[in-house]
C-alpha positions as a printed NumPy array, in Angstrom:
array([[-11.78 ,  -5.644,  25.435],
       [-14.925,  -7.338,  25.905],
       [-18.191,  -6.362,  28.107],
       [-21.944,  -6.563,  28.283],
       [-24.375,  -8.867,  26.934],
       [-27.009,  -8.534,  23.843],
       [-26.605,  -7.803,  20.157],
       [-22.934,  -8.171,  19.319],
       [-20.918,  -5.073,  18.428],
       [-17.341,  -4.879,  17.151],
       [-15.368,  -1.661,  17.673],
       [-12.116,  -1.002,  15.346],
       [ -9.737,   1.556,  16.174],
       [ -7.159,   3.654,  13.801],
       [ -3.752,   3.941,  13.233],
       [ -0.649,   5.854,  14.582],
       [ -0.774,   5.605,  18.262],
       [ -4.271,   4.283,  18.671],
       [ -5.526,   1.115,  20.262],
       [ -8.571,  -0.529,  21.581],
       [ -8.668,   0.886,  24.849],
       [ -7.197,   4.446,  23.975],
       [-10.309,   5.09 ,  21.532],
       [-13.004,   2.963,  23.101],
       [-12.11 ,   2.329,  26.68 ],
       [-14.024,   5.253,  28.003],
       [-17.195,   4.428,  26.196],
       [-17.114,   0.745,  26.843],
       [-18.894,   0.488,  29.965],
       [-21.869,   2.906,  28.64 ],
       [-22.037,   0.749,  25.443],
       [-21.905,  -2.504,  27.388],
       [-25.138,  -1.768,  29.203],
       [-27.009,  -2.446,  25.915],
       [-24.672,  -4.421,  23.736],
       [-22.122,  -7.318,  23.913],
       [-19.037,  -5.014,  23.011],
       [-15.722,  -6.107,  21.647],
       [-12.86 ,  -4.118,  20.716],
       [ -9.769,  -5.742,  19.314],
       [ -6.195,  -4.403,  18.865],
       [ -4.861,  -4.547,  15.459],
       [ -1.693,  -6.446,  15.059],
       [  1.098,  -4.096,  16.373],
       [ -1.172,  -1.916,  18.419],
       [ -2.077,  -1.897,  21.95 ],
       [ -1.494,  -5.44 ,  23.562],
       [ -1.583,  -7.473,  19.979],
       [  1.798,  -8.832,  18.714],
       [  3.59 ,  -7.198,  15.758],
       [  3.108,  -8.762,  12.326],
       [  6.218,  -9.994,  10.715],
       [  5.393,  -7.956,   7.562],
       [  3.262,  -4.524,   6.817],
       [ -0.258,  -5.703,   6.415],
       [ -2.346,  -4.534,   3.381],
       [ -5.866,  -3.669,   3.855],
       [ -7.143,  -6.772,   2.372],
       [ -5.42 ,  -8.553,   5.048],
       [ -6.885,  -6.468,   7.656],
       [-10.582,  -7.258,   6.248],
       [ -9.426, -10.926,   6.086],
       [ -8.269, -10.643,   9.802],
       [-11.611,  -9.061,  10.832],
       [-13.656, -11.71 ,   9.287],
       [-11.321, -14.169,  10.983],
       [-12.051, -12.514,  14.501],
       [-15.677, -12.97 ,  13.739],
       [-15.343, -16.469,  13.208],
       [-13.123, -16.892,  16.138],
       [-15.736, -15.361,  18.334],
       [-18.466, -17.44 ,  16.745],
       [-20.111, -14.431,  15.446],
       [-22.046, -14.879,  12.032],
       [-22.479, -11.263,  11.975],
       [-22.074,  -8.201,  14.275],
       [-22.761,  -4.265,  14.302],
       [-19.254,  -3.062,  13.164],
       [-18.114,   0.597,  14.256],
       [-14.715,   1.498,  12.836],
       [-12.628,   4.704,  13.452],
       [-10.198,   5.998,  10.866],
       [ -8.328,   3.077,   9.289],
       [-10.654,   0.782,  11.469],
       [-13.745,   2.141,   9.294],
       [-12.005,   1.558,   6.061],
       [-11.706,  -2.159,   7.245],
       [-15.187,  -2.245,   8.55 ],
       [-16.37 ,  -0.857,   5.067],
       [-14.136,  -3.412,   3.014],
       [-15.762,  -6.369,   4.959],
       [-19.384,  -4.767,   4.219],
       [-18.574,  -4.865,   0.794],
       [-16.937,  -8.434,   0.559],
       [-19.372, -10.171,   3.01 ],
       [-22.618,  -7.823,   3.749],
       [-24.409, -10.595,   5.3  ],
       [-21.881, -10.552,   8.332],
       [-22.49 ,  -6.932,   8.944],
       [-25.672,  -6.001,  10.617],
       [-24.758,  -2.401,  10.7  ],
       [-21.902,  -0.081,   9.735],
       [-20.852,   2.937,  11.628],
       [-17.778,   4.856,   9.984],
       [-16.291,   7.303,  12.353],
       [-14.037,   9.667,  10.894],
       [-13.318,   7.022,   8.259],
       [-10.575,   6.5  ,   5.904],
       [-11.22 ,   4.555,   2.686],
       [-14.291,   6.127,   0.963],
       [-12.256,   8.84 ,  -1.002],
       [ -9.16 ,   8.446,  -3.022],
       [ -7.865,  12.258,  -2.973],
       [ -5.503,  13.637,  -0.612],
       [ -5.534,  17.265,  -0.203],
       [ -2.233,  18.55 ,   1.158],
       [ -3.713,  20.249,   4.635],
       [ -5.26 ,  16.67 ,   5.449],
       [ -2.031,  14.895,   5.288],
       [ -0.649,  15.026,   8.791],
       [  2.367,  13.227,   9.995],
       [  0.895,  10.507,  11.836],
       [ -1.504,   9.576,   9.197],
       [  1.09 ,   9.66 ,   6.405],
       [  3.461,   7.495,   8.467],
       [  0.945,   4.801,   8.507],
       [  0.064,   5.488,   4.92 ],
       [  3.542,   5.113,   3.348],
       [  2.606,   1.784,   1.523],
       [ -0.745,   3.396,   0.319],
       [  0.578,   6.623,  -0.829],
       [  0.227,   7.213,  -4.729],
       [  1.228,  10.421,  -6.565],
       [ -2.297,  11.738,  -6.58 ],
       [ -4.385,   9.262,  -4.802],
       [ -4.625,   6.675,  -1.982],
       [ -3.836,   2.946,  -2.322],
       [ -7.212,   2.102,  -0.677],
       [-10.396,   3.564,  -1.591],
       [-13.916,   2.001,  -1.882],
       [-15.229,   5.199,  -3.515],
       [-16.243,   3.42 ,  -6.57 ],
       [-18.108,   0.718,  -4.723],
       [-20.029,   2.962,  -2.287],
       [-23.283,   2.354,  -4.167],
       [-23.015,  -1.208,  -3.564],
       [-22.972,  -1.121,   0.195],
       [-26.026,  -3.018,   1.327],
       [-25.929,  -2.691,   5.023],
       [-27.609,   0.172,   7.061],
       [-24.679,   2.688,   7.406],
       [-23.97 ,   5.616,   9.817],
       [-21.258,   8.215,   9.08 ],
       [-20.062,  10.094,  12.314],
       [-17.318,  12.826,  11.48 ],
       [-16.104,  15.69 ,  13.184],
       [-16.63 ,  19.288,  11.569],
       [-13.064,  20.266,  12.572],
       [-11.419,  17.01 ,  11.479],
       [ -7.947,  18.025,   9.418],
       [ -6.95 ,  14.153,   8.816],
       [-10.241,  13.281,   6.844],
       [-12.463,  16.256,   6.022],
       [-16.046,  16.009,   6.897],
       [-16.961,  16.747,   3.354],
       [-15.534,  13.465,   2.175],
       [-17.847,  11.83 ,   4.707],
       [-20.656,  13.964,   3.331],
       [-20.117,  12.97 ,  -0.239],
       [-19.778,   9.386,   0.704],
       [-23.35 ,   9.451,   2.612],
       [-24.859,  10.728,  -0.754],
       [-23.365,   7.531,  -2.367],
       [-24.188,   5.019,   0.161],
       [-27.874,   3.856,  -0.129],
       [-29.948,   5.185,   2.907],
       [-26.833,   6.368,   4.708],
       [-27.203,   8.703,   7.618],
       [-24.522,  11.38 ,   8.279],
       [-23.867,  13.002,  11.67 ],
       [-21.208,  15.872,  11.741],
       [-20.258,  16.818,  15.239],
       [-19.852,  20.679,  15.75 ],
       [-16.255,  21.676,  17.312],
       [-14.891,  17.981,  17.195],
       [-11.815,  17.02 ,  15.321],
       [-10.613,  13.735,  13.857],
       [-10.897,  11.444,  17.086],
       [-14.741,  11.503,  17.809],
       [-14.806,   8.514,  20.235],
       [-12.188,  10.554,  22.835],
       [-13.423,  14.169,  21.826],
       [-17.08 ,  13.685,  21.78 ],
       [-17.715,  10.475,  23.553],
       [-21.304,  11.099,  24.691],
       [-22.286,  11.693,  20.948],
       [-20.359,   8.639,  19.828],
       [-22.2  ,   6.501,  22.248],
       [-25.597,   7.841,  21.788],
       [-25.487,   7.862,  18.009],
       [-23.923,   4.295,  17.97 ],
       [-26.764,   2.927,  20.436],
       [-29.788,   4.872,  18.732],
       [-28.49 ,   3.816,  15.073],
       [-27.816,  -0.014,  15.845],
       [-31.137,  -0.127,  18.156],
       [-33.306,  -1.795,  15.377],
       [-30.835,  -2.859,  13.101]])
């Protein structure tokens, strides 16, 4: 999906039943009034073809970099939801010069612990290749202090997939990070609280 003019922003959806249009379709017109907004479907989601083999997190990060190359973007504002947040965080650590700002929405990847109440079926289905006996395969927790781009974390207080407390811990470790906890909201902030998502993203990226 693509619309608008102005500073480029790339929206990255999550896993399970998600797609670019499902998470970000309702917000695209409002964001496009002030940004050149792009929302891609990961391989196997939405309108994208399925990959021949399961993709690793490193492959998702490489794919995001290749997408920026294909769009002719030296850098962009990245906003990632759930799994998409982990991919955005991975690129910010790997190639910070390509990330103008980083917005993590109900993001996976900044904490390796998996408390049992948070392991819902749809989440675990995607994590089959990620699961370890007491941790997750992808965690950038040890590298959070190295994040060198402006970072906003937006998290639903009632999120049962990834607890808002994980985002709070991550915000304390990422230099200069800002945390917004949305009351009465679960994991899917872009759909449950689209006005909050749009206003926070536009406000945060206004000067970045």
